[in-house]
Short mmCIF file of C-alpha atoms in Angstrom, two decimals:
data_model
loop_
_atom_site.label_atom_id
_atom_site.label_comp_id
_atom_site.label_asym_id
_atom_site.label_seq_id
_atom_site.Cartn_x
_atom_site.Cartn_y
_atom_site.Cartn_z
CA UNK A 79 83.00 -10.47 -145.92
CA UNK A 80 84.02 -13.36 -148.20
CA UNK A 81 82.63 -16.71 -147.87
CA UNK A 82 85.05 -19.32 -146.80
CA UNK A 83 85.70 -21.87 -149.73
CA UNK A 84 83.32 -25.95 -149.70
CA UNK A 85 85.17 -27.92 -147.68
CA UNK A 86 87.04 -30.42 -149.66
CA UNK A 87 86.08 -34.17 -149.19
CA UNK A 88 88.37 -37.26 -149.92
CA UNK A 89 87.07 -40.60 -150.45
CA UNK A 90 89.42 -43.62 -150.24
CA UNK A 91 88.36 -46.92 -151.78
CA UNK A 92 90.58 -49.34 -150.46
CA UNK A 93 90.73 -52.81 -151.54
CA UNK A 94 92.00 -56.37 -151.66
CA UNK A 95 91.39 -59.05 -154.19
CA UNK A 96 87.97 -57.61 -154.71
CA UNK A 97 88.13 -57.57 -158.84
CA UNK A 98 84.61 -58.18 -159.14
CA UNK A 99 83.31 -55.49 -156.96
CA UNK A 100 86.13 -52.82 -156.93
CA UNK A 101 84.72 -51.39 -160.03
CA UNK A 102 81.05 -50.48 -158.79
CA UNK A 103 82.60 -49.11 -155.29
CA UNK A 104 84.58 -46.72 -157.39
CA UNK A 105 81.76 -45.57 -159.48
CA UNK A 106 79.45 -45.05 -156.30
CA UNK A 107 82.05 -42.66 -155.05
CA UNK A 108 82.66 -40.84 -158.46
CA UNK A 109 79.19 -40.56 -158.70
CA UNK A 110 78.70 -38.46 -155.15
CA UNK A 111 76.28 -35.01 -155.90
CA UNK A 112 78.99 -33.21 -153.89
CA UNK A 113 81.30 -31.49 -156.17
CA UNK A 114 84.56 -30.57 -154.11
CA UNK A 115 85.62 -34.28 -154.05
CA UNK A 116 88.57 -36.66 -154.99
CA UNK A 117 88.41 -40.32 -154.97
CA UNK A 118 91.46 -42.01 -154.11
CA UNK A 119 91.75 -46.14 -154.54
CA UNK A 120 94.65 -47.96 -153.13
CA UNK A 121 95.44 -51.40 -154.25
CA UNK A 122 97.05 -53.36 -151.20
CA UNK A 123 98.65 -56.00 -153.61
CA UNK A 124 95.90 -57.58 -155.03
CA UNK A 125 96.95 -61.30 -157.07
CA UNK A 126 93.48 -60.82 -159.03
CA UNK A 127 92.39 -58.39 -161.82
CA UNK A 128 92.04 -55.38 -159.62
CA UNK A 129 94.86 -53.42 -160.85
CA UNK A 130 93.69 -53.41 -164.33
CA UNK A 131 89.77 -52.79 -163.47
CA UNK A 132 91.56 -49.35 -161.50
CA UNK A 133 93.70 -48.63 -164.06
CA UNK A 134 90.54 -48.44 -166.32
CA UNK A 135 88.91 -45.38 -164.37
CA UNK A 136 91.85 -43.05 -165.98
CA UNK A 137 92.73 -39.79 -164.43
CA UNK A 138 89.23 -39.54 -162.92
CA UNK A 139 90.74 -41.37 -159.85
CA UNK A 140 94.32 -40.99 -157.94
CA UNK A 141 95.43 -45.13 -157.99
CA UNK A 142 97.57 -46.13 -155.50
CA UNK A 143 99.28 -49.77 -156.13
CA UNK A 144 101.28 -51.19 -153.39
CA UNK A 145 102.50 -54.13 -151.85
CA UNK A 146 100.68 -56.36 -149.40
CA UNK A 147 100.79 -54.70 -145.70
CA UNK A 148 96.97 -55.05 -144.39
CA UNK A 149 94.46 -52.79 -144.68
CA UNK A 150 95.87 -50.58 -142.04
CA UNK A 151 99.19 -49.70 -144.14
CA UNK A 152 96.25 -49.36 -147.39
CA UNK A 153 94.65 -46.00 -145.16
CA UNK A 154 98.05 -44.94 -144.42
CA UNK A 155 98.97 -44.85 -147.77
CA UNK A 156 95.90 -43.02 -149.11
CA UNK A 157 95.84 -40.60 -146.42
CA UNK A 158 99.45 -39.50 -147.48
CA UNK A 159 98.10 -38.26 -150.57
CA UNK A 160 94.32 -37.20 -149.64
CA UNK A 161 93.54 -33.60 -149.81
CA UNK A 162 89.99 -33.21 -147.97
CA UNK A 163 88.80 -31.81 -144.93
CA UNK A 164 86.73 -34.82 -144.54
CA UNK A 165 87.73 -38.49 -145.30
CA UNK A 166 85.58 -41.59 -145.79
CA UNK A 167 87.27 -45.00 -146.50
CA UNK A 168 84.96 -47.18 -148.46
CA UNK A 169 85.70 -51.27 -148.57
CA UNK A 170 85.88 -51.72 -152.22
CA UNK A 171 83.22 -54.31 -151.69
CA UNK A 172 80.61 -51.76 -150.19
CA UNK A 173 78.89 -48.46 -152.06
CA UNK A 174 77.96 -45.18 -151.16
CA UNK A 175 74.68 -43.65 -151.42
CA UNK A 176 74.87 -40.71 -153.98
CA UNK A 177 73.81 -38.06 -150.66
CA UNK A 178 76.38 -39.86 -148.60
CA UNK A 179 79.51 -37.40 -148.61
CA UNK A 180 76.98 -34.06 -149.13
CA UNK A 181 75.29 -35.39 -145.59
CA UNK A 182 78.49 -36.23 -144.22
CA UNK A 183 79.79 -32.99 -144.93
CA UNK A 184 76.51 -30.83 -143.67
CA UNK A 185 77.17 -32.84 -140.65
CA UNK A 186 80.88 -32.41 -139.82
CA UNK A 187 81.20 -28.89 -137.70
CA UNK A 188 84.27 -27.76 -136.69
CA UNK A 189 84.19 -30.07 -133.03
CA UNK A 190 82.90 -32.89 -134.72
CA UNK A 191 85.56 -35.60 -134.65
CA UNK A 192 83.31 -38.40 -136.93
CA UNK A 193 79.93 -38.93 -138.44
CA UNK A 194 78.35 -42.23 -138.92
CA UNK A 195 75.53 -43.68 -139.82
CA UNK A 196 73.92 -47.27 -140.54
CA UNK A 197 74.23 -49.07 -143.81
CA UNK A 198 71.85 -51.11 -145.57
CA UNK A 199 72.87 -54.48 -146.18
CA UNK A 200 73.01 -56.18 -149.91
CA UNK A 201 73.60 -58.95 -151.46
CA UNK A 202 76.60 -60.56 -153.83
CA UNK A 203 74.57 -59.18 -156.55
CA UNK A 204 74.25 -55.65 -154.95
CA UNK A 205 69.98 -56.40 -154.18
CA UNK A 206 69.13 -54.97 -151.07
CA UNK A 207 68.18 -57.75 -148.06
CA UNK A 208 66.05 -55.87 -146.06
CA UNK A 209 68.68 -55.82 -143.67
CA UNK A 210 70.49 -53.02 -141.79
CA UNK A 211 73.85 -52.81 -140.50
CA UNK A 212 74.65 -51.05 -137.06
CA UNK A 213 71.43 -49.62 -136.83
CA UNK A 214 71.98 -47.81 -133.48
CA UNK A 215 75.16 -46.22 -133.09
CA UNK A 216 75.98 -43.64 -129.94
CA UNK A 217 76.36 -40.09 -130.56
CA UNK A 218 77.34 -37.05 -128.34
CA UNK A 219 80.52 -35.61 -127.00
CA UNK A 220 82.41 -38.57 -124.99
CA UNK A 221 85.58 -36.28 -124.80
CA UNK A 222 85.35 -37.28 -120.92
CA UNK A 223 83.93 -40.47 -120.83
CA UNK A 224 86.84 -41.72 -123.32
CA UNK A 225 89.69 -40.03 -120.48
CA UNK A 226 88.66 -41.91 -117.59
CA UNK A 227 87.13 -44.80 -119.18
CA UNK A 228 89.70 -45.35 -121.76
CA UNK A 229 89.08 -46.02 -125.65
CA UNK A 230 86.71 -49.10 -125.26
CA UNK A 231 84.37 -48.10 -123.20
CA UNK A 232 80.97 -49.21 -124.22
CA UNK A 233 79.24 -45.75 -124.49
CA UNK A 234 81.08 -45.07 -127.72
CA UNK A 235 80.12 -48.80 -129.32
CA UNK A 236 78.76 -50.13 -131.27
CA UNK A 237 81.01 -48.18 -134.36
CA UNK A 238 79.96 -48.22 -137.95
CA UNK A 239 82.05 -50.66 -140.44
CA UNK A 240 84.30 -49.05 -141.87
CA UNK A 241 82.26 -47.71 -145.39
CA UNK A 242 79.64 -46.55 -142.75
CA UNK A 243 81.57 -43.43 -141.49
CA UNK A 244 83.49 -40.19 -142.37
CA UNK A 245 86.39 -38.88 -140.44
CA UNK A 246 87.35 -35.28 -139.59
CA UNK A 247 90.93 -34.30 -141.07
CA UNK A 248 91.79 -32.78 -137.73
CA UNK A 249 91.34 -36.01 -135.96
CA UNK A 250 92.93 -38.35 -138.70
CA UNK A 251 95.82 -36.17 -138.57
CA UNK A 252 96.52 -36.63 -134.65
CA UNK A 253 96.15 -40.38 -135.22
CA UNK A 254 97.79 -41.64 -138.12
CA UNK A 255 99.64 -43.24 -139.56
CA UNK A 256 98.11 -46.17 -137.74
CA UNK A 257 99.69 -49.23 -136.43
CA UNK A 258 99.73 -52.41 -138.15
CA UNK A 259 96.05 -54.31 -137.15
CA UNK A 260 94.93 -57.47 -138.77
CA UNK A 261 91.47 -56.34 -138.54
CA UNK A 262 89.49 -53.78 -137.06
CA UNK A 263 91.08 -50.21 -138.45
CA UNK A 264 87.01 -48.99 -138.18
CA UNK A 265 87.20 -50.13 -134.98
CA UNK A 266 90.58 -48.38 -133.85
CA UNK A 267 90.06 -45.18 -135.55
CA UNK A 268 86.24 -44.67 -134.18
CA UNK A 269 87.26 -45.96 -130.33
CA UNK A 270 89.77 -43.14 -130.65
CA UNK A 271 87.31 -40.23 -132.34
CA UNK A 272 85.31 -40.12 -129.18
CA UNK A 273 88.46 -38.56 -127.58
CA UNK A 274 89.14 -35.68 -129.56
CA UNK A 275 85.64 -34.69 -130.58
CA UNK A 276 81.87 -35.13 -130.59
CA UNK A 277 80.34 -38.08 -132.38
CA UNK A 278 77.42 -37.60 -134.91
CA UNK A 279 74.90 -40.22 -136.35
CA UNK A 280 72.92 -39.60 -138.96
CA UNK A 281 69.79 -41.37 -138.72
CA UNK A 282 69.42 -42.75 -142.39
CA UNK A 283 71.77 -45.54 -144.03
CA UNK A 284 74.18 -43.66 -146.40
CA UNK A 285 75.80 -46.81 -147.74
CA UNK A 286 75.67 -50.51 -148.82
CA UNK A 287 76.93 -53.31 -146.96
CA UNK A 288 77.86 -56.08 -148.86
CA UNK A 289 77.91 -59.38 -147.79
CA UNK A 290 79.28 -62.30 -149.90
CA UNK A 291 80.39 -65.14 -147.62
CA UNK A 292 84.12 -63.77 -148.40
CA UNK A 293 83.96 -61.05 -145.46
CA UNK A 294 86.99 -61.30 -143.11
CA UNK A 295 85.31 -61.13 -139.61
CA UNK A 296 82.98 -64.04 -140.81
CA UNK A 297 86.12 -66.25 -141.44
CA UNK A 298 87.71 -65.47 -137.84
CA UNK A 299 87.60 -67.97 -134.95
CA UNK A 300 86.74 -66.71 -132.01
CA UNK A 301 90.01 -67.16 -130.24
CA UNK A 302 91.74 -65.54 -133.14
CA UNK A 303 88.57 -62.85 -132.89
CA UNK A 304 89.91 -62.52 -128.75
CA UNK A 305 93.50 -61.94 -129.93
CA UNK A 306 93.09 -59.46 -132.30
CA UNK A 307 90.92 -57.26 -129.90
CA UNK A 308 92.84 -57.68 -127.11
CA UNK A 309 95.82 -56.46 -129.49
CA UNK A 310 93.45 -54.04 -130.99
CA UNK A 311 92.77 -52.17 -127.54
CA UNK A 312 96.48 -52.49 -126.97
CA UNK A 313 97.37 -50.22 -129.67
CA UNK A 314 94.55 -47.98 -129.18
CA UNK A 315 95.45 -47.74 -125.35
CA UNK A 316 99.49 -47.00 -126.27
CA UNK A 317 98.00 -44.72 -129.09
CA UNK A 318 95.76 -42.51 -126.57
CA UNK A 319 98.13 -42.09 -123.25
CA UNK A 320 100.83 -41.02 -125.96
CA UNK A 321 98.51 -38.15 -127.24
CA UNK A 322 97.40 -37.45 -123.68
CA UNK A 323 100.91 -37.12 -122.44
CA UNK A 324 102.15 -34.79 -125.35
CA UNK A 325 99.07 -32.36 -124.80
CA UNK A 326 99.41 -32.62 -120.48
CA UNK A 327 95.84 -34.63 -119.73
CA UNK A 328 95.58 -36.10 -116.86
CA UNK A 329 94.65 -39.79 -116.82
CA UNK A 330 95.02 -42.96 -115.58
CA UNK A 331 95.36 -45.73 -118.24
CA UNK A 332 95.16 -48.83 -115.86
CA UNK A 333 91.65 -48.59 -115.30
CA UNK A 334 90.84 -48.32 -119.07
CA UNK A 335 90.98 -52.36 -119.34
CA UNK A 336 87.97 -52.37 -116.73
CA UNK A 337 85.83 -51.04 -119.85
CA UNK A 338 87.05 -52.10 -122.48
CA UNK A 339 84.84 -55.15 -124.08
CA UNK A 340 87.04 -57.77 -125.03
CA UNK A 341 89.42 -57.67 -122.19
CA UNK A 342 86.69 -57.78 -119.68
CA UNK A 343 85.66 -61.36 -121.76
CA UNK A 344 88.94 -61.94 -121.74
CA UNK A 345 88.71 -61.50 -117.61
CA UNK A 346 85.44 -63.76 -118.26
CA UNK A 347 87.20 -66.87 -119.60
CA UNK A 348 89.70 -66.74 -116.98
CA UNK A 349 87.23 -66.94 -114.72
CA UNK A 350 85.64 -69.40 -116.46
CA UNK A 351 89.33 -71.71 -116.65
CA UNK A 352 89.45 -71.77 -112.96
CA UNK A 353 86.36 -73.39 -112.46
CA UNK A 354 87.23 -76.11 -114.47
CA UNK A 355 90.13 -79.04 -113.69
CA UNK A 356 92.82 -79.99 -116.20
CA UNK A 357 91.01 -81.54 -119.87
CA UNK A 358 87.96 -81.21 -118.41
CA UNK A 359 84.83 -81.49 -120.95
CA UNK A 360 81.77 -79.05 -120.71
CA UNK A 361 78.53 -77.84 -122.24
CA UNK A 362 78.29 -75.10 -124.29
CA UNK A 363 75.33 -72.89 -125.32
CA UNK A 364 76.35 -70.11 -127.77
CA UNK A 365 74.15 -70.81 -130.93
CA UNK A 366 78.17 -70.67 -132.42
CA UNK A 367 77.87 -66.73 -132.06
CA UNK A 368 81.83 -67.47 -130.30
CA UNK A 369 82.26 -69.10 -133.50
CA UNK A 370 83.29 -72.19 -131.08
CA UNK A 371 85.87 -74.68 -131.74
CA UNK A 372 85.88 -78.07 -130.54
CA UNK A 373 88.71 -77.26 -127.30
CA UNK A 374 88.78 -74.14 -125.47
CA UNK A 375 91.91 -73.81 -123.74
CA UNK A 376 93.06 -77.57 -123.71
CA UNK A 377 88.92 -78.05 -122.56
CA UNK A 378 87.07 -79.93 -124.99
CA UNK A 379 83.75 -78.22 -125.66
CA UNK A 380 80.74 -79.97 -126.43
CA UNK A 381 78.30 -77.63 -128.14
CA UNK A 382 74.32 -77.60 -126.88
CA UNK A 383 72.50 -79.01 -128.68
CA UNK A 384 74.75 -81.43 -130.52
CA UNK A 385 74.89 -84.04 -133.09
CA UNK A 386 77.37 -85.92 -134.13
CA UNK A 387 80.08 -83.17 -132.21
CA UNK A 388 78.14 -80.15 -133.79
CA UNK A 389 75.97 -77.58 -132.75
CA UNK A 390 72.03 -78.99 -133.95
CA UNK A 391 70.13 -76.31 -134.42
CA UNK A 392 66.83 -74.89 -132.48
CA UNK A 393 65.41 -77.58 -130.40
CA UNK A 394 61.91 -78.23 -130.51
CA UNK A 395 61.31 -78.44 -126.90
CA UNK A 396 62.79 -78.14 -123.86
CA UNK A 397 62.48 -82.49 -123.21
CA UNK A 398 65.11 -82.38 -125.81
CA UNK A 399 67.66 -80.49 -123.99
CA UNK A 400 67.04 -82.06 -120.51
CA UNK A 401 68.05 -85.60 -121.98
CA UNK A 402 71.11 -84.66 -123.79
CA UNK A 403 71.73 -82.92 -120.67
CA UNK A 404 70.86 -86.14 -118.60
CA UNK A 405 73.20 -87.84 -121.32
CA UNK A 406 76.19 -85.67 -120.54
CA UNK A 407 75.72 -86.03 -116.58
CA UNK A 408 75.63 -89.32 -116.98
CA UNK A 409 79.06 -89.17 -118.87
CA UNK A 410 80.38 -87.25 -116.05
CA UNK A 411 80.10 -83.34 -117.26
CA UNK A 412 79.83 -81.44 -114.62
CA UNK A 413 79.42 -77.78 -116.03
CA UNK A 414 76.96 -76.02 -118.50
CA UNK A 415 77.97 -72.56 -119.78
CA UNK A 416 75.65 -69.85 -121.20
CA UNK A 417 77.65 -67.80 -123.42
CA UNK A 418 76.37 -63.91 -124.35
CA UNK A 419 74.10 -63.83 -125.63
CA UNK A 420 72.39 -67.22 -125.32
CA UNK A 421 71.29 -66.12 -121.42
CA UNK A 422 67.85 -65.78 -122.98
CA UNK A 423 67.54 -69.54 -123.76
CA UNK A 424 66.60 -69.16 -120.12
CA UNK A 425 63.80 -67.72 -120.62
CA UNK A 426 62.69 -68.98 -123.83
CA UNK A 427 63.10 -72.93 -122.35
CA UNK A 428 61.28 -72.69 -119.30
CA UNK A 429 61.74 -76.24 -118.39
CA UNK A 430 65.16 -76.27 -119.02
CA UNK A 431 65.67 -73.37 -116.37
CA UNK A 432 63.16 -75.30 -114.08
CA UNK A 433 65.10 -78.34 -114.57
CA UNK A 434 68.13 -76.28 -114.12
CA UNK A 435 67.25 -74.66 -110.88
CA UNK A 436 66.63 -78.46 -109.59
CA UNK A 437 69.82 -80.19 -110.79
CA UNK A 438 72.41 -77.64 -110.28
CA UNK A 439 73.48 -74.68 -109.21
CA UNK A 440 75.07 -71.35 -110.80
CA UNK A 441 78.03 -71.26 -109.97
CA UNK A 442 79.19 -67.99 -112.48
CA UNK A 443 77.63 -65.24 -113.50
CA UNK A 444 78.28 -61.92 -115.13
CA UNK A 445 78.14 -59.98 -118.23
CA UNK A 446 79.67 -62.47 -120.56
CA UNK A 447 78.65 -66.09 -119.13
CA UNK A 448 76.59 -68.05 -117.12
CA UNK A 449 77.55 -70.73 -115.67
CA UNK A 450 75.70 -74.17 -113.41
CA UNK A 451 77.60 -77.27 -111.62
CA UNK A 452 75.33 -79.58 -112.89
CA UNK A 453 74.63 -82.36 -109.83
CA UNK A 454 75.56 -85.94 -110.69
CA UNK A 455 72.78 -88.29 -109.98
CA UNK A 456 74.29 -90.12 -107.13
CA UNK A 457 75.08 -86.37 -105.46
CA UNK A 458 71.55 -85.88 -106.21
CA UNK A 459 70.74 -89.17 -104.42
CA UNK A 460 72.55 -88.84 -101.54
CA UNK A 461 70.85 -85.23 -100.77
CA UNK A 462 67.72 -86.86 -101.17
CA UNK A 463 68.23 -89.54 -98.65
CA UNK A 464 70.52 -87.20 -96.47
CA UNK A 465 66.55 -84.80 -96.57
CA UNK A 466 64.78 -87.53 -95.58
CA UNK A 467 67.16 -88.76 -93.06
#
């Protein structure tokens, strides 16, 4: 009996302004040991050099130059004109391992909607860290999971970025062309793969993660981060129940917010808005992983510990956190918030907790926040004399 042919992989380098890096990206996917391969680069209207460091690779590469749309119009481009059975999408500012498409391949059986892996994480000069990015992703079939629980449900997260997975042609082509997404097409495309498919890690990093001070999701606020993945979940959401509806599965969409991450912070911060009255100023301990700003909802937000309006760094000791936060009762602040995931300050500043569990009470708490009513000093001396009364 004959032998069916390889299956045919595609990689896509997209990329954006990236002149200086667009180059080696390309030459990490031309240089891939598996033979039955294209390499498509898409140029989403790059204002730098790019076009002519593409134009350099010749015929050894399909170029695609187009107008500015967002990364998400860049895959829908490419995937127009890509060929394979399996697709990866490489960030022109990331590189593939010379294995990575062979053990993407080897790993991609005919149910298997994605693979994924880690990626180790370099440099702007392309020397490894010692870092790794994503280094436990889910696998397993979530067919099930995703249909009640909807396409953000935490058993399928974390996902890869996007140079850290390859997608099944099957499943891209149910899927695209994507909608329009500032940010977060790795994140649309593998909160939808868990529907149609299993999910496969492999265990080793296949690529390189580059980071540069340039990357996108390092420049976004944390508000703006909140509005693109409520939007984000939006689109998957419409993009799901359309799918489901076409092929008759049953489901029920209007739990699917219930598990999906950022709408349940979303849910968080509401909560979080009611406890406080109109301009009213609290504490906030994040260590700026919300990226914080100085107002949160027409709040002002004083960050914990501060100086001079800015976050301070580690304390040394917990004395230094009970007068600052002796300052701000003083001033009138009423509420401290623990952001995810600073709960563990908690623990690591056991006289801050102690002085906590003395001076106020929680008055919040679940997945995303905690939250105290500090006690003013004269509340605190009236209990007193009310106790010995």
């Amino acid at each position: 009996m004959a032998q069916s042919p390889p299956i045919r992989a595609s990689v896509i380098v997209d990329n954006y302004n990236y002149e200086h890096y667009v180059g080696q990206a390309i030459d990490s996917a031309l240089s891939q040991t598996y033979d039955r391969l294209e390499v498509i680069v898409v140029d989403d209207g790059s204002v730098d050099g790019s076009a002519q460091a593409i134009e350099g690779f010749g015929e050894r590469v399909t170029a695609i130059l187009k107008s500015n749309g967002g990364q998400a119009s860049a895959f829908n481009a490419a995937f127009e004109r890509a060929g394979g059975e399996v697709i990866v999408f490489l960030d022109a500012d990331d590189l593939l391992l010379p294995d990575a498409v062979a053990n993407a391949v080897a790993a991609m059986e005919p149910d298997v909607a994605m693979v994924h892996w880690p990626l180790w994480e370099i440099d702007r000069d392309g020397e490894r860290t010692g870092g790794v990015v994503d280094p436990d992703l889910p696998e397993g079939d979530f067919r099930e999971i995703v249909r009640r629980l909807g396409p953000g449900v935490e058993d399928v997260w974390p996902n890869a970025a996007t140079s850290g997975n390859a997608w099944s042609r099957k499943f891209l082509e149910q899927v695209m062309p994507m909608p329009h997404v500032f940010t977060g097409t790795d994140i649309y495309l593998s909160g939808l793969a868990g529907a149609f498919g299993k999910i496969v890690t492999l265990p080793e990093p296949q690529s390189l993660y580059r980071v540069h001070g340039a990357n996108l999701s390092g420049e976004l606020s944390f508000a703006r981060m909140m509005e693109l993945g409520c939007s984000l979940f939006e689109e998957q959401s419409r993009a799901l129940a359309a799918i489901y509806r076409r092929a008759g599965v049953d489901f029920d969409a209007s739990v699917w917010p219930e598990h999906a991450w950022y709408p349940r912070i979303q849910t968080s911060l509401r909560e979080l808005e009611q406890l406080l009255e109109p301009g009213e100023a609290f504490v906030l301990v994040d260590e700026t992983k919300w990226g914080v700003e100085s107002e949160f909802a027409g709040h002002p937000v004083i960050p914990f510990p501060e100086h001079d309006g800015q976050w301070d760094g580690w304390p040394e000791n917990d004395q230094e956190l009970i007068a600052q936060l002796n300052r701000a009762n003083a001033q009138g602040v009423r509420l401290i918030v623990f952001a995810w995931p600073a709960f563990w300050w908690l623990d690591e500043y056991p006289e801050l907790a102690a002085y906590l569990g003395q001076h106020s009470q929680q008055v919040l708490s679940n997945e995303h926040m905690r939250v105290f009513g500090l006690v003013s000093r004269a509340e605190a001396a009236t209990s007193r004399g009310s106790s010995r009364a």
